[in-house]
Short mmCIF file of C-alpha atoms in Angstrom, two decimals:
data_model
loop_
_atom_site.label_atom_id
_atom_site.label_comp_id
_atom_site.label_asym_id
_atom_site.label_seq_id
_atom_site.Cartn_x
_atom_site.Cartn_y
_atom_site.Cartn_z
CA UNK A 1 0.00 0.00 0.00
CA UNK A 2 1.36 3.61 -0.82
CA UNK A 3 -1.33 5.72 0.86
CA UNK A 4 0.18 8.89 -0.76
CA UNK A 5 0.04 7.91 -4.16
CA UNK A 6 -3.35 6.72 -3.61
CA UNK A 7 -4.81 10.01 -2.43
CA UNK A 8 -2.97 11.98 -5.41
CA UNK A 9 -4.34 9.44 -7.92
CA UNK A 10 -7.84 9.88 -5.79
CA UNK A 11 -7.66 13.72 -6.34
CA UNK A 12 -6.75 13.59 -10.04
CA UNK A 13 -9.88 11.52 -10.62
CA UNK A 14 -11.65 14.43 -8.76
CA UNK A 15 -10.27 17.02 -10.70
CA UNK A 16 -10.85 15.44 -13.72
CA UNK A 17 -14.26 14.93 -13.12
CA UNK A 18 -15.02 18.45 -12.19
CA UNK A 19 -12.70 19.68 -15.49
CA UNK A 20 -15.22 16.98 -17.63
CA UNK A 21 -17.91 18.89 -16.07
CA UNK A 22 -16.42 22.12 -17.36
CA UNK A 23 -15.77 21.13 -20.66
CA UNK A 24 -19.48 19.87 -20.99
CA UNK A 25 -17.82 16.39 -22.07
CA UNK A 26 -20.29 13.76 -21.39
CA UNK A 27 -18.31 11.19 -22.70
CA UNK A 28 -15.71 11.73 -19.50
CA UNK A 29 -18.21 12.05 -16.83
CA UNK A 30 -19.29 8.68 -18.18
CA UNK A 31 -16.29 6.80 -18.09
CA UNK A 32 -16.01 8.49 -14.56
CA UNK A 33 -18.58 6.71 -13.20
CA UNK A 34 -18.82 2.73 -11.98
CA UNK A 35 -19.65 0.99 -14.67
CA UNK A 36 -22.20 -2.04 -14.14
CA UNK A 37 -19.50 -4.78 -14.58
CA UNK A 38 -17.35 -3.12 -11.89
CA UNK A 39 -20.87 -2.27 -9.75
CA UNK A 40 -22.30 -5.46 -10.47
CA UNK A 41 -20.72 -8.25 -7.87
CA UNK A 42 -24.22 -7.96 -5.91
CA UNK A 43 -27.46 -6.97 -6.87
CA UNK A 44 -27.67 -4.36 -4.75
CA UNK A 45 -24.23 -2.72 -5.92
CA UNK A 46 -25.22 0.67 -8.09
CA UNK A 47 -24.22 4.21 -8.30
CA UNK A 48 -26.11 6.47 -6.71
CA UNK A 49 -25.93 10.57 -7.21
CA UNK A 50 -27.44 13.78 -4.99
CA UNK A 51 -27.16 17.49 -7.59
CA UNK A 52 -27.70 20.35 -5.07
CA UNK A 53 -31.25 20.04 -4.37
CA UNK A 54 -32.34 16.87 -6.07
CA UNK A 55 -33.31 13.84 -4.79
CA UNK A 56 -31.26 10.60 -4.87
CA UNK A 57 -30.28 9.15 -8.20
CA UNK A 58 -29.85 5.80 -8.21
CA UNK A 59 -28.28 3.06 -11.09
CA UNK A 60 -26.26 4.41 -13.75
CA UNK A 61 -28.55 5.07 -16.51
CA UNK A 62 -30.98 7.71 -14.06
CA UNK A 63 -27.45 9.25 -13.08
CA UNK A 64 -25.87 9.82 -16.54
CA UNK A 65 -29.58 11.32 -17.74
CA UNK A 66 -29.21 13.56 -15.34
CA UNK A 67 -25.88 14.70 -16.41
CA UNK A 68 -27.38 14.75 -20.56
CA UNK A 69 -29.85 17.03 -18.99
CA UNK A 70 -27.86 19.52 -16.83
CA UNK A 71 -25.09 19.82 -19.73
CA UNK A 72 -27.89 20.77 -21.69
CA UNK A 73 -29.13 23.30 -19.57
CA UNK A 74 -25.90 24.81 -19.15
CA UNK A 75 -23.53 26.84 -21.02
CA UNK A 76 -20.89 27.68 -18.99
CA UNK A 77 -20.13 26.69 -15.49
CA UNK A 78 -16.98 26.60 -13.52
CA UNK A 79 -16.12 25.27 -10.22
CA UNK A 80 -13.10 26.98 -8.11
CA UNK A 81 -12.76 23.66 -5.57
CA UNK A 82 -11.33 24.55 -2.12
CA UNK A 83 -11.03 22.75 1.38
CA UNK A 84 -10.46 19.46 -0.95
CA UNK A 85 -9.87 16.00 1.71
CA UNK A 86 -9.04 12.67 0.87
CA UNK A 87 -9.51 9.58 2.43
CA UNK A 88 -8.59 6.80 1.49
CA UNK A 89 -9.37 3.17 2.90
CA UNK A 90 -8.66 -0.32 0.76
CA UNK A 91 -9.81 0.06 -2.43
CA UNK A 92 -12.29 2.69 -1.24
CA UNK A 93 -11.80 6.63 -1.00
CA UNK A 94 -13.66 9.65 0.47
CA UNK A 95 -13.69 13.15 -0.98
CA UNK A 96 -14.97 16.27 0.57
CA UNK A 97 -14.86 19.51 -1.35
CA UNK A 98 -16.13 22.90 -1.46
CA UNK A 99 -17.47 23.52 -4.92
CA UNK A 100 -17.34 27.58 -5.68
CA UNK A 101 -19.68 27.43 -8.77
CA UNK A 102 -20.04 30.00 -11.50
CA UNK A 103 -22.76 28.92 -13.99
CA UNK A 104 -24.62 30.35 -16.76
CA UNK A 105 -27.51 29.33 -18.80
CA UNK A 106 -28.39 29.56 -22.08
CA UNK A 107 -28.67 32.70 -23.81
CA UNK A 108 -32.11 35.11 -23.44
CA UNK A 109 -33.15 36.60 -26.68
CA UNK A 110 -29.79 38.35 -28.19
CA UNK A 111 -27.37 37.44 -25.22
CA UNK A 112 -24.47 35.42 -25.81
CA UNK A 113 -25.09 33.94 -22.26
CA UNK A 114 -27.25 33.36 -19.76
CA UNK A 115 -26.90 35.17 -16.60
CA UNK A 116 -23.88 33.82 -14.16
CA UNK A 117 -24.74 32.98 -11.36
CA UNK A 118 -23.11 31.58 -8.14
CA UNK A 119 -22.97 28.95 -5.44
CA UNK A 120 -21.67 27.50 -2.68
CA UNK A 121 -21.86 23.89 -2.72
CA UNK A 122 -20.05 21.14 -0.46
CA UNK A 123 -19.51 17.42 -2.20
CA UNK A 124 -18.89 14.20 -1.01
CA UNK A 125 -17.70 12.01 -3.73
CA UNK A 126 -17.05 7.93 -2.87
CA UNK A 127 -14.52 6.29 -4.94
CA UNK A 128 -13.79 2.79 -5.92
CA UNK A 129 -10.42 1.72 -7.41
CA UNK A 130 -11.00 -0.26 -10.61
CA UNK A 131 -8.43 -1.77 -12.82
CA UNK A 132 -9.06 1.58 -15.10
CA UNK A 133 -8.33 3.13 -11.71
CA UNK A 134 -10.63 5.42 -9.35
CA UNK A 135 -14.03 5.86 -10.31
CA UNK A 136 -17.19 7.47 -8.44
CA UNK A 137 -19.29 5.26 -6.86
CA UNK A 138 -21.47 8.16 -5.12
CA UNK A 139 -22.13 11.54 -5.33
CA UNK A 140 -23.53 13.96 -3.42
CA UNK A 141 -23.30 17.68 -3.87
CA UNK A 142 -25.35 20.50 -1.25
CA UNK A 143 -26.12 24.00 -1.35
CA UNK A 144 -24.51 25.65 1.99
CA UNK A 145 -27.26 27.40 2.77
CA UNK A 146 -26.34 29.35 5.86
CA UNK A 147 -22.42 30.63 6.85
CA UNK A 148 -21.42 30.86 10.38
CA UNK A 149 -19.76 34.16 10.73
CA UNK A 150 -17.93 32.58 14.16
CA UNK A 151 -16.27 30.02 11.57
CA UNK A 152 -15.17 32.81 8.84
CA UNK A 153 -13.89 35.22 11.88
CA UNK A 154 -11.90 32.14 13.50
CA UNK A 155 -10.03 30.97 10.12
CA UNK A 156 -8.95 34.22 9.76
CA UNK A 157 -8.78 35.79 6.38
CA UNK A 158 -7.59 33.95 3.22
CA UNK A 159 -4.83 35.18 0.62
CA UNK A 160 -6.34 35.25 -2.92
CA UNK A 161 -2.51 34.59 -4.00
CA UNK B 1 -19.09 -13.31 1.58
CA UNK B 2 -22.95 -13.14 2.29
CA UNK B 3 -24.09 -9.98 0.61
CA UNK B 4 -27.79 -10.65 2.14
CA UNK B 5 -26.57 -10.97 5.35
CA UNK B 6 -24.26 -7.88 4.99
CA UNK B 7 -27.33 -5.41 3.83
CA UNK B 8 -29.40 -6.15 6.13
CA UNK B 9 -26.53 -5.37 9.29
CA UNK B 10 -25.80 -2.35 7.27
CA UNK B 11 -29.53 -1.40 7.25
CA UNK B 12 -29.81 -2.25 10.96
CA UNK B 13 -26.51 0.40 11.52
CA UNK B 14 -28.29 2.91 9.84
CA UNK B 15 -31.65 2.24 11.39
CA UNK B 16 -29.91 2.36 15.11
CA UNK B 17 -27.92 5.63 14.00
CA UNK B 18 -31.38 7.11 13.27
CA UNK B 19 -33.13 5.97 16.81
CA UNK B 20 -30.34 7.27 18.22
CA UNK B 21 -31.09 10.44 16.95
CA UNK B 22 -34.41 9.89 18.01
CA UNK B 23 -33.41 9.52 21.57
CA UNK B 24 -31.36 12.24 21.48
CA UNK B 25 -28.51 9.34 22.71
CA UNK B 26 -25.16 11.22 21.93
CA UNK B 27 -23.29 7.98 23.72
CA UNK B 28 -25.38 5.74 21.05
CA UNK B 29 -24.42 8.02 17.95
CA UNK B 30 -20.79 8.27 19.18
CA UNK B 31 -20.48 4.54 19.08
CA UNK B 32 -21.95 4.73 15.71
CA UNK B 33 -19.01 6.54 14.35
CA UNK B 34 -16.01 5.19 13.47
CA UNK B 35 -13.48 5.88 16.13
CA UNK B 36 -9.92 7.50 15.26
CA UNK B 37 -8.04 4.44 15.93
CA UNK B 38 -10.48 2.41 13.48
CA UNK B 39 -9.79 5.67 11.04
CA UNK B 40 -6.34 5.95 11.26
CA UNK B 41 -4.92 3.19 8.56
CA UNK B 42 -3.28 6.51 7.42
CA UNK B 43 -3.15 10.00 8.43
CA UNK B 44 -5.48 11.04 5.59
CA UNK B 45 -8.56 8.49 7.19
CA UNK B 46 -10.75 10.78 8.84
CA UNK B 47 -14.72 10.88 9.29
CA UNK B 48 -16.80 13.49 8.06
CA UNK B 49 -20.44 14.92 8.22
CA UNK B 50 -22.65 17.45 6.11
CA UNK B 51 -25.54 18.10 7.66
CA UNK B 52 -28.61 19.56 5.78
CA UNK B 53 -27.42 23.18 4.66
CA UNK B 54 -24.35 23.36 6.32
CA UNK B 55 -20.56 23.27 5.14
CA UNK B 56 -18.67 20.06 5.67
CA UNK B 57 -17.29 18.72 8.47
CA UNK B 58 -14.43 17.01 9.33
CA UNK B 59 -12.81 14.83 12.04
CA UNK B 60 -14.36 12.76 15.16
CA UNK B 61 -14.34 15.77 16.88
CA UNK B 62 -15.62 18.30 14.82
CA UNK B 63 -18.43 16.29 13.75
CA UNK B 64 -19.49 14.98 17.40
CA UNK B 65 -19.40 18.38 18.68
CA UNK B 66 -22.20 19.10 15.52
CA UNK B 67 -24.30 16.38 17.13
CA UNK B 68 -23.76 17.72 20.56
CA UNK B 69 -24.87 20.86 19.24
CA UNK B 70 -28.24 20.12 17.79
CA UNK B 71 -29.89 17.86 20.07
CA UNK B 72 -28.98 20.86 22.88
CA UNK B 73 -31.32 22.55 20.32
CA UNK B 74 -34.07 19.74 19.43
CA UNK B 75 -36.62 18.96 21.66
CA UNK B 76 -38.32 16.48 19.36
CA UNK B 77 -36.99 14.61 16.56
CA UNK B 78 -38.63 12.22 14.47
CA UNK B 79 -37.11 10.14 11.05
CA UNK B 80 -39.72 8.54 8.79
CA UNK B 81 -36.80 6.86 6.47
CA UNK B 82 -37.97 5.69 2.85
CA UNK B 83 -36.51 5.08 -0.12
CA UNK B 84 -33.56 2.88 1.81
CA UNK B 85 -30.92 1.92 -0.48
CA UNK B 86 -28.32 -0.65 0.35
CA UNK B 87 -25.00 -0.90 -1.92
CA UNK B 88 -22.12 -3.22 -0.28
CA UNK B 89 -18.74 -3.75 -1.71
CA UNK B 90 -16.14 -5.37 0.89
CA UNK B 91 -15.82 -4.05 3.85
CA UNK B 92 -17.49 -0.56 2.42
CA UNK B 93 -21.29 0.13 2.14
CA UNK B 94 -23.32 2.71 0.59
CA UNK B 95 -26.77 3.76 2.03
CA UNK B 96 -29.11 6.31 0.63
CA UNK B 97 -32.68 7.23 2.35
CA UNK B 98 -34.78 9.97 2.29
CA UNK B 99 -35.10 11.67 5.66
CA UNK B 100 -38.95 12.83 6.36
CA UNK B 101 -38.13 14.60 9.08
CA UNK B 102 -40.58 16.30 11.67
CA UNK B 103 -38.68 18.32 14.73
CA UNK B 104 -39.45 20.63 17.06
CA UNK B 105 -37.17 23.26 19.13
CA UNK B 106 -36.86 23.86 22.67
CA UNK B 107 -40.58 25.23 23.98
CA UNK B 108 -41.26 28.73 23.52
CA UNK B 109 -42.76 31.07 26.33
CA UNK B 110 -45.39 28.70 28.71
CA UNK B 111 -45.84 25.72 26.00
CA UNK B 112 -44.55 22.32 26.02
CA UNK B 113 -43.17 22.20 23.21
CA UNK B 114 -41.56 24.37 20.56
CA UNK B 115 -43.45 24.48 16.46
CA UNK B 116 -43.23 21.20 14.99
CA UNK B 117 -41.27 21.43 11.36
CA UNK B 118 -41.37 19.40 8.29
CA UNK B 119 -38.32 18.72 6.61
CA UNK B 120 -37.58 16.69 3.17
CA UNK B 121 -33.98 15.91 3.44
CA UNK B 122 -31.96 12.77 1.13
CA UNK B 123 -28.59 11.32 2.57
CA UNK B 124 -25.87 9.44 1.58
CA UNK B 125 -24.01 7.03 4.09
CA UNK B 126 -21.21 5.45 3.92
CA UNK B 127 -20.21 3.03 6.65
CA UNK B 128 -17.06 0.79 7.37
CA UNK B 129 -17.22 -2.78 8.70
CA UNK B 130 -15.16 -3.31 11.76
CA UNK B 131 -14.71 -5.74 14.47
CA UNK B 132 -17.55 -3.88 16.10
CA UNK B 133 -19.96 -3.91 13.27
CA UNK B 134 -20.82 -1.34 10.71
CA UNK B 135 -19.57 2.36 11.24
CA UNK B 136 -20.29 5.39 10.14
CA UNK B 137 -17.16 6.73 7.70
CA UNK B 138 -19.59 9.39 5.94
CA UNK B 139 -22.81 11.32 6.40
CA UNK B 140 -23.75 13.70 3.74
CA UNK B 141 -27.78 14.93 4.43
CA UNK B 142 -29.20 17.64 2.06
CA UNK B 143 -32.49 19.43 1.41
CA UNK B 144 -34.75 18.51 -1.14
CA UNK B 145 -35.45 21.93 -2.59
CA UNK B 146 -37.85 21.34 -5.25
CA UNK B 147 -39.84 17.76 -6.12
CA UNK B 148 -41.00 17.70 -9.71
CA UNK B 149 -44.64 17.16 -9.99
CA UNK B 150 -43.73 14.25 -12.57
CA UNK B 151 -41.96 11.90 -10.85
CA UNK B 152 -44.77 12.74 -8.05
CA UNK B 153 -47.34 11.65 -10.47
CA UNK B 154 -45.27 8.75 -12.04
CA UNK B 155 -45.15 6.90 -8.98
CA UNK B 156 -49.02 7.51 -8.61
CA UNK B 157 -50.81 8.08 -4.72
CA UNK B 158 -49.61 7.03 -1.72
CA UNK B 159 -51.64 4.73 0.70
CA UNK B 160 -51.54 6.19 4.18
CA UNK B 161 -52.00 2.69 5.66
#
């Protein structure tokens, strides 16, 4: 076991599937997720998904239309991830993040964008390691829906370096 | 391996973790969590906890102090859990419910009791097997901020049986 090569392989999988996101490339947020041959070794073995709001997703095919629809609702978005954690157990990893989102629809009548608009979202994403390496088993994303001020005040403030 | 067998201990974890809540037993949910020596394979194997709204949080202590926290502020909790979902792979499971929560705060001026509040929330829990039984690694809760009147009607009327 080399625990720090399996968080940094952990994170890039992360990245990536926030950059696939970015890019609007369905074809990478696929091959993100579990497949069914890598989900299947007991019925009861599936993907399951949570977009800010939403209810649970469950099984691959509910989860990937819900990614078809959201790319297709949106033109641009961006996430700034901060506060990223790994954990990592067996074949088995844990990622919190802070997703900074800046989004835009599609264009109103003679825009060329929506409006941009932002949020503050926290993820947990649950990784398995395949033999085509880490790939999500779960995600669950939340709109942070009320800031402490003690907690801002106590970190102190941040460096935009 | 006995995948049967394995959901339904996983389902009985979760179903204790929630009747702990109940209870308001912090000893019961504390045990429900995995401890730091069962987390620390490495130094990056650490709990965490999003409750409904909030930002995430990490470590045994952070996230016991959360549960501290609220049930100083609940005087009545109650989980009505559907939608249980069940996903086991090793010595790592998966569980997603919906939370139909109804809780009340600390009474207000001469009544017994503080307003009773509905809340649809969805959560995502991931627990670890140990030599104690199933643990708590994960526990990612979220509102539900809008159901489509679709899948409502898809899924046709509930019986109130």
């Amino acid at each position: 076991m080399t625990p720090r090569t399996d968080v940094e392989a952990v994170e890039t999988a992360n990245t990536a599937f926030y950059e696939a996101m970015e890019r609007g490339d369905f074809e990478a947020v696929s091959d993100l997720w579990l497949t069914d041959g890598e989900a299947a070794e007991t019925d009861t073995d599936t993907v399951s998904c949570v977009h800010p709001g939403w209810p649970v997703l469950s099984g691959r095919g509910e989860v990937l239309r819900s990614y078809a629809l959201i790319m297709a609702n949106t033109e641009y978005i961006q996430f700034f991830l901060t506060d990223v954690h790994v954990s990592v157990h067996a074949d088995t990893a844990l990622v919190t993040c802070t997703e900074n989102i800046l989004s835009g629809g599609p264009a109103e009548e003679g825009a060329d964008l929506g409006p941009l608009v932002g949020q503050l979202v926290v993820a947990t994403n649950v990784f398995r390691r395949t033999s085509d390496g880490w790939k999500l088993w779960s995600h669950h994303a939340s709109p942070v829906l009320a800031e402490t001020d003690d907690e801002e005040n106590a970190e102190g403030g941040e460096t935009t370096a």
